[in-house]
Structures are given as C-alpha cells and as structure tokens.
XYZ file of C-alpha atoms in Angstrom:
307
model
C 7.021 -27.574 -42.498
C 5.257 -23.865 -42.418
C 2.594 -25.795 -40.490
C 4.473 -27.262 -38.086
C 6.026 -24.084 -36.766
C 2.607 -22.668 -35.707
C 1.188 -23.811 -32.250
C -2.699 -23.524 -31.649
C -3.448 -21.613 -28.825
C -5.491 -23.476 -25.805
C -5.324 -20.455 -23.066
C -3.872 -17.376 -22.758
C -1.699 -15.594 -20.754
C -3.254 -12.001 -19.383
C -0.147 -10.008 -18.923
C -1.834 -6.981 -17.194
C 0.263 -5.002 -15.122
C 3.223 -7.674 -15.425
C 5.868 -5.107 -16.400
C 5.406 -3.507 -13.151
C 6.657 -6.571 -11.082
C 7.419 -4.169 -7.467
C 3.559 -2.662 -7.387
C 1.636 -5.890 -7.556
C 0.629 -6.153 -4.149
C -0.397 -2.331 -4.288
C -1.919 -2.449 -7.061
C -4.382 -5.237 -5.543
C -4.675 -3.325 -2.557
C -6.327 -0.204 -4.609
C -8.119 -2.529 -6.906
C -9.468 -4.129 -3.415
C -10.699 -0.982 -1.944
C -12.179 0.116 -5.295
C -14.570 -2.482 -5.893
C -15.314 -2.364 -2.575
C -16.122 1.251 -2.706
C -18.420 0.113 -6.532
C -20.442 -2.611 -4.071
C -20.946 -0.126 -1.414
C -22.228 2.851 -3.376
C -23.782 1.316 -6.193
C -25.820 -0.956 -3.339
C -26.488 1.915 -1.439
C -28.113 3.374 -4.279
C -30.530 0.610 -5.040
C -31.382 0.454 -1.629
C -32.474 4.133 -1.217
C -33.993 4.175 -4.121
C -36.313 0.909 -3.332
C -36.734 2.054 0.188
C -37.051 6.117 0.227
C -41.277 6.920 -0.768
C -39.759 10.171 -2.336
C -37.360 8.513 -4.967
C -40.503 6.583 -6.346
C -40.046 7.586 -9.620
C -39.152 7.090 -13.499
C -35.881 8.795 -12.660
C -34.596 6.645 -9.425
C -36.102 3.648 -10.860
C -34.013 3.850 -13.893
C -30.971 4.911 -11.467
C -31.838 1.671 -9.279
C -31.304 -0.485 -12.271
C -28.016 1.381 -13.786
C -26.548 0.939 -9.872
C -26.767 -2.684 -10.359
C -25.907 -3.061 -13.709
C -22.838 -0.896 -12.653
C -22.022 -3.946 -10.212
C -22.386 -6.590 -12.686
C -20.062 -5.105 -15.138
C -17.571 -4.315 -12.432
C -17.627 -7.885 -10.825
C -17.019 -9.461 -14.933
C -13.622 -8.087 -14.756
C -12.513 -6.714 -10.989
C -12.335 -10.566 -9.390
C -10.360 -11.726 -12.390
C -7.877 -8.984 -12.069
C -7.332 -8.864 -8.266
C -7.227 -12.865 -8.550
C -4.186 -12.747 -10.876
C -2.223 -9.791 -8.964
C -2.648 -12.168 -5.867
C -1.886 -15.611 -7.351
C 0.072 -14.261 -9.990
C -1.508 -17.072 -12.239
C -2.941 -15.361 -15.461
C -3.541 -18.421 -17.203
C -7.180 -18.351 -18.994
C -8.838 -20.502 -20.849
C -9.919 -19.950 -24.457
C -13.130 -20.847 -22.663
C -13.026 -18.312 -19.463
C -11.728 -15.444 -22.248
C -14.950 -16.152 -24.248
C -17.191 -15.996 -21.435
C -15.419 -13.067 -19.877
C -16.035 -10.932 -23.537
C -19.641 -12.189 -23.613
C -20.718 -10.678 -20.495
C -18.117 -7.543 -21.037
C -19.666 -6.879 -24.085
C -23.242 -7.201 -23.426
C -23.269 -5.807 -19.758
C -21.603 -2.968 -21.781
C -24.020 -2.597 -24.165
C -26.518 -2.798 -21.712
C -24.976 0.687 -19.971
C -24.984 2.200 -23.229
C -28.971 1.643 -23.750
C -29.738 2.545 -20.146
C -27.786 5.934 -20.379
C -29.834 6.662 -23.532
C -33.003 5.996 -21.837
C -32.056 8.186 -18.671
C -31.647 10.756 -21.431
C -34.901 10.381 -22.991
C -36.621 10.527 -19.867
C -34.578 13.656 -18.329
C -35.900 15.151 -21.903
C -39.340 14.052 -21.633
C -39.533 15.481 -17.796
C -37.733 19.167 -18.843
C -39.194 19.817 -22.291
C -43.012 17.862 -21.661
C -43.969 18.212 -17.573
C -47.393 17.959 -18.206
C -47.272 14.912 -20.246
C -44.175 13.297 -17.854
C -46.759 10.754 -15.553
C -48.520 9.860 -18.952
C -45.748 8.810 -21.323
C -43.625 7.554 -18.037
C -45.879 5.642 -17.027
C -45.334 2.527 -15.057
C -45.617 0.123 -17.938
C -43.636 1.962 -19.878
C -40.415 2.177 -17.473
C -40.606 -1.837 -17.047
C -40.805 -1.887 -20.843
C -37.420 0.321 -20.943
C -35.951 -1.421 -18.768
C -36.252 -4.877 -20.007
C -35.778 -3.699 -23.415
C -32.336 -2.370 -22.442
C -31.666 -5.766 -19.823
C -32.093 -8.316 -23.013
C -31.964 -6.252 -26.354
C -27.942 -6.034 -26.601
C -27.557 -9.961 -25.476
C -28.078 -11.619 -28.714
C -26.014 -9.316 -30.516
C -22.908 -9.326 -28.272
C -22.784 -12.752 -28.308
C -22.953 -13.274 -32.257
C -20.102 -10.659 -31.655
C -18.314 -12.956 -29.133
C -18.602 -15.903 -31.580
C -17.164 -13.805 -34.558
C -14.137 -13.445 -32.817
C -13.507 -16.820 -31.430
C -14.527 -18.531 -34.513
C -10.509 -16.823 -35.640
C -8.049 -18.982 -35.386
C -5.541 -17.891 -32.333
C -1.787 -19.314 -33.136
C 1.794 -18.410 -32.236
C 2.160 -16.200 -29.360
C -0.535 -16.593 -26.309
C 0.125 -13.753 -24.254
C -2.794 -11.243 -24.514
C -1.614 -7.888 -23.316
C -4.394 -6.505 -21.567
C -6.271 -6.668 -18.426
C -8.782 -8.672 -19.259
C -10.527 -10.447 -22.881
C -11.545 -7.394 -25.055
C -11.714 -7.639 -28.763
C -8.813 -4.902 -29.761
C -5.814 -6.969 -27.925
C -7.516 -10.231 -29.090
C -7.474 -9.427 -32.939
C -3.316 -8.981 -32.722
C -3.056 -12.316 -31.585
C -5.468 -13.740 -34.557
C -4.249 -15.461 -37.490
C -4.737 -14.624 -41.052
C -7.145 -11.986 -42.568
C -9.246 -10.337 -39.865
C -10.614 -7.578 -42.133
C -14.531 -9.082 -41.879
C -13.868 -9.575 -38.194
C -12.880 -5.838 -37.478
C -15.984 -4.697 -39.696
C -18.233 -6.598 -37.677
C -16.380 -4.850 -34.731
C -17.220 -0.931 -36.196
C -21.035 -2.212 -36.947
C -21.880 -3.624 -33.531
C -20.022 -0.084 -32.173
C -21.999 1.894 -34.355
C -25.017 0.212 -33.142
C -23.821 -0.093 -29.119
C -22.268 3.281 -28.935
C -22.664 5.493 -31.922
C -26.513 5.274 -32.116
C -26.861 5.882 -28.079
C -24.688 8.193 -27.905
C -26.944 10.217 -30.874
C -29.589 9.892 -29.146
C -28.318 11.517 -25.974
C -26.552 14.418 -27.857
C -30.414 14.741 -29.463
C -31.975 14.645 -26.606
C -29.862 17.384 -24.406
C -30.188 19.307 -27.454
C -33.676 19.592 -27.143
C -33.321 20.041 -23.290
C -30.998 22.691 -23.254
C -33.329 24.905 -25.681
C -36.202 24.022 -23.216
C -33.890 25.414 -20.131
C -32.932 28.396 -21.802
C -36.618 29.429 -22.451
C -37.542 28.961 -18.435
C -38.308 32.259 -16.881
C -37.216 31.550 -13.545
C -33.339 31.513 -12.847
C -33.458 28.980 -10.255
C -35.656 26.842 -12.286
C -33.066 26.983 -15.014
C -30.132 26.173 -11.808
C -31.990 22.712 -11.236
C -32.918 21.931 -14.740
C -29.034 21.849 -15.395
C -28.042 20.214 -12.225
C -30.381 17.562 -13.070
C -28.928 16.933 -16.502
C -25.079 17.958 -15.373
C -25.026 14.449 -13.293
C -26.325 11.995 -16.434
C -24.009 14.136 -18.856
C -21.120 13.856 -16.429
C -21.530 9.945 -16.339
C -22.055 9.882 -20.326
C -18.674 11.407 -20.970
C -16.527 9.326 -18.629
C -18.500 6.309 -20.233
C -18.754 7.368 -23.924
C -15.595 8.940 -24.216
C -13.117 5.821 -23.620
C -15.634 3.796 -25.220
C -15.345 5.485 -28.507
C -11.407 6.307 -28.272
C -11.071 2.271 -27.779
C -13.585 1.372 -30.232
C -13.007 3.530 -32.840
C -9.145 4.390 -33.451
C -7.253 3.222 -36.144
C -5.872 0.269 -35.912
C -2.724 1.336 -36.424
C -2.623 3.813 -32.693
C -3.120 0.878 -30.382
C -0.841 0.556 -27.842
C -1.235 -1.656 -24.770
C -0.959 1.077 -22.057
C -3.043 3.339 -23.964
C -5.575 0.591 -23.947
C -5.040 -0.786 -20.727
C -5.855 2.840 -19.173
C -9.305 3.470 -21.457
C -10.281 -0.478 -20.278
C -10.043 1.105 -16.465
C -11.833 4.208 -17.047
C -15.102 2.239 -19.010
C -14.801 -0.663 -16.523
C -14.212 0.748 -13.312
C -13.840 4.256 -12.941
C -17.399 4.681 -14.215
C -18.744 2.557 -11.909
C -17.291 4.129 -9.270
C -18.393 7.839 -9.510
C -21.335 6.966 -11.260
C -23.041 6.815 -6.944
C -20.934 9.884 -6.037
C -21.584 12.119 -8.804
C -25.540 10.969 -8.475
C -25.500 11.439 -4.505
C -23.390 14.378 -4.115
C -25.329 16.509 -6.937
C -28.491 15.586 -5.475
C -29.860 16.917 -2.859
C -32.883 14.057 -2.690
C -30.309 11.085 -2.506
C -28.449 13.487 0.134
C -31.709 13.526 2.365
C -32.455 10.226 1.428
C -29.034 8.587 2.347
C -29.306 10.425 5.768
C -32.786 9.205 6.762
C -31.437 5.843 5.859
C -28.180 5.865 7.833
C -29.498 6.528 11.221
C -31.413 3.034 10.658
C-alpha cells in the first residue's frame, strides 16, 4: 500500500519564473537580447584576438578560449529557458535534465580551471618578466588549455551519474531554471547524505582549489606591484589584474554561495537569482569588462570595425 502511493518520476516540470505569469513575454524579450548581446561580445572577442598581430599572446589566447567557453555555457541553459517562456512547455525529460547538468557542470568546471590559469599567467608575467616567453611558451599555453578543455569532463559526469542514479518519486516539479544539483536533491527519495558529500568534494575540487590558487597567485602579484618603482607601472599592473579579479568575483562568488550553504538556507528565488549571475551575467560582462579596461582590445576592436 506505502508503495503504491509513490509515482516514479519520468520528466520534470521546470517551473522557472512560473509564479510571475504577466512578465513572461518580457522576461523572454530580455533573456533574447541578452544572449544575443553573450554571442556578440564573446565572438567579437575571439575574433580580435585571432585576427589583431598585437593580441598574439599567452594572455589573449587564453581570453580567446574563455570567450568561447563563455558561449557554450550560456547556450546549455539560455535556449532552454527562452524556449519554455515562449511555448510555455517546461516538460523535460529525465534524459534532457541529465544531459543539461552534464554539460552545466563540466562547462562550469571548465571556467573555473581557465580563470585559475589566467591567474597563473597574469602572475608569471608581473612577478617573472624575464622568464614570461620561456615558461609561456607556445607548448605550454596549448597544454593549459587542453588540460582545462578535458580535465573536469570525467569528473562532472561521474557527478551527473551520482545524482541520477537517486531515485526521483512523488512530486515532479523542479523549481529552478534549469537541472542543477541543489533543486534536484529536494525532489530525491530516501537518504541523500553520500550524494550531497560527493556534491562538497567535487566543489572543493571545481571551486575551492581554483579559487586558492587565484587568491595565491594575486597574493604574490600584489607584493610584486607594490615593489615597482614607477607609479604608472604600478597603474597598469593593477588594471591588468582588476579585469580577471573583477570576472573571478562575479563567477566565484555565486558559485560558492550556491554550492556551499547549508542545506537548510535554500530557497528557490535565492537560488534562481545566484543560477543567473554564474550562468549568464558572467558571460555577459566578462567582453565588456575585458574591452572597456583595455586599451589594446579598444584599439583592436576599432581597427576591426571599419572592416
């Protein structure tokens, strides 16, 4: 009888901004223009930085790559969202939800190593010039790179498979935007202690251990710019840095409130907000924080625009 009063769960229903029935159609209009605005300045940076002689270098290259990874992790969630506002069908497969968290979570761990490498080589320019061309070499960069494009994959999706190996019964309404873990465990059955521990260890790996590294690393660079002798030396040192950093926090910072609160101070609207700010506002000032704080990308994007 206690069975037979449980229903296993085949889709789910992605409630998203439901309880604000009057704003749909606005809501897809902003969301529209958004992404739009991600594609645009996020391609424009890979372009100029594939394209412009001067932005041949460890810095842009690494840049180049973040602008498209920046797209990817947009376009796992974005479509999905703007679909259901339009359609108003936010039925999803068990399936679709899986996938969607499989790519969310390794596109995201993906941002997490390339921000630490951007770190290590904004340290390794600052605090060891003469030594910059050797230890950034070309080989070296692809190396990065790749290590950061496939290192978080196997991981994420062990992760993915952790969660959907629960079993999902009763209610099928996940309140959230899209499939992330946190709204996903409250709809799990029985005892998801091991599940949320494997949760905390793959953060501590994804965003704790990155996020150490950066912290080390602008450590180290900030005792280095203190030291310079010249005052405008020390101006461009830190406006260098102040674009990364300002990217790190907006990332970081909703990454680890999400991640790491107690279980116990969720709340959907709470979450729904951090989703937006790790998922797309990111994205989106990640090419205007870069361009406008640069004066190279300026110069760049003006030689290219006449064309």
């Amino acid at each position: 009888m206690v069975e037979a009063n449980f229903t296993t769960v085949v889709e789910f229903i992605l409630l998203g901004f439901s309880d604000l029935p009057s704003l749909q159609g606005f809501l897809f209009a902003i969301f529209l223009i958004i992404y739009i605005s991600i594609l645009v300045g996020n391609g424009l940076i890979i372009v100029i930085t594939k394209v412009t002689t001067a932005l041949q270098t460890p810095m842009y290259f690494f840049l180049g790559n973040f602008s498209f990874l920046e797209i990817c992790y947009t376009s796992v969630t974005m479509p999905r969202m703007m679909s259901d506002l339009w359609t108003q069908n936010k039925n999803i497969s068990l399936l679709a939800c899986a996938v969607q968290l499989g790519f969310l979570l390794s596109l995201g761990g993906m941002e997490s190593f390339f921000l630490a490498i951007m770190a290590y080589d904004r340290y390794v320019a600052i605090c060891k010039p003469l030594y910059y061309p050797l230890i950034m070499n070309p080989q070296k960069c692809l190396q990065l790179v790749s290590g950061a494009w496939i290192s978080g994959i196997p991981v994420q999706i062990a992760q993915t498979c952790n969660i959907f190996s629960l079993s999902f019964c009763g209610s099928n309404k996940l309140n959230h935007i899209f499939c992330d873990i946190p709204p996903l465990l409250k709809l799990a059955c029985g005892d998801t202690f091991l599940n949320e521990l494997s949760v905390y260890a793959g953060s501590m790996i994804f965003v704790t251990v990155p996020s150490l590294l950066i912290l080390l690393s602008y450590i180290k660079i900030l005792k280095t710019i203190l030291k310079l002798p010249s005052a405008m030396g020390r101006r461009k040192a830190f406006s260098t840095c102040s674009s990364h950093l300002m990217v790190v926090g907006l990332f970081y910072g909703s990454a680890f409130i999400t991640y790491f609160r107690p279980k116990s101070s969720h709340s959907s609207g709470t979450d729904k907000i951090l989703a937006l700010f790790y998922t797309i506002v990111t994205p989106l000032f990640n090419p205007i924080i870069y361009s406008l704080r640069n004066k190279d990308v300026i110069m760049a994007i003006k030689q290219l625009l006449p064309k």
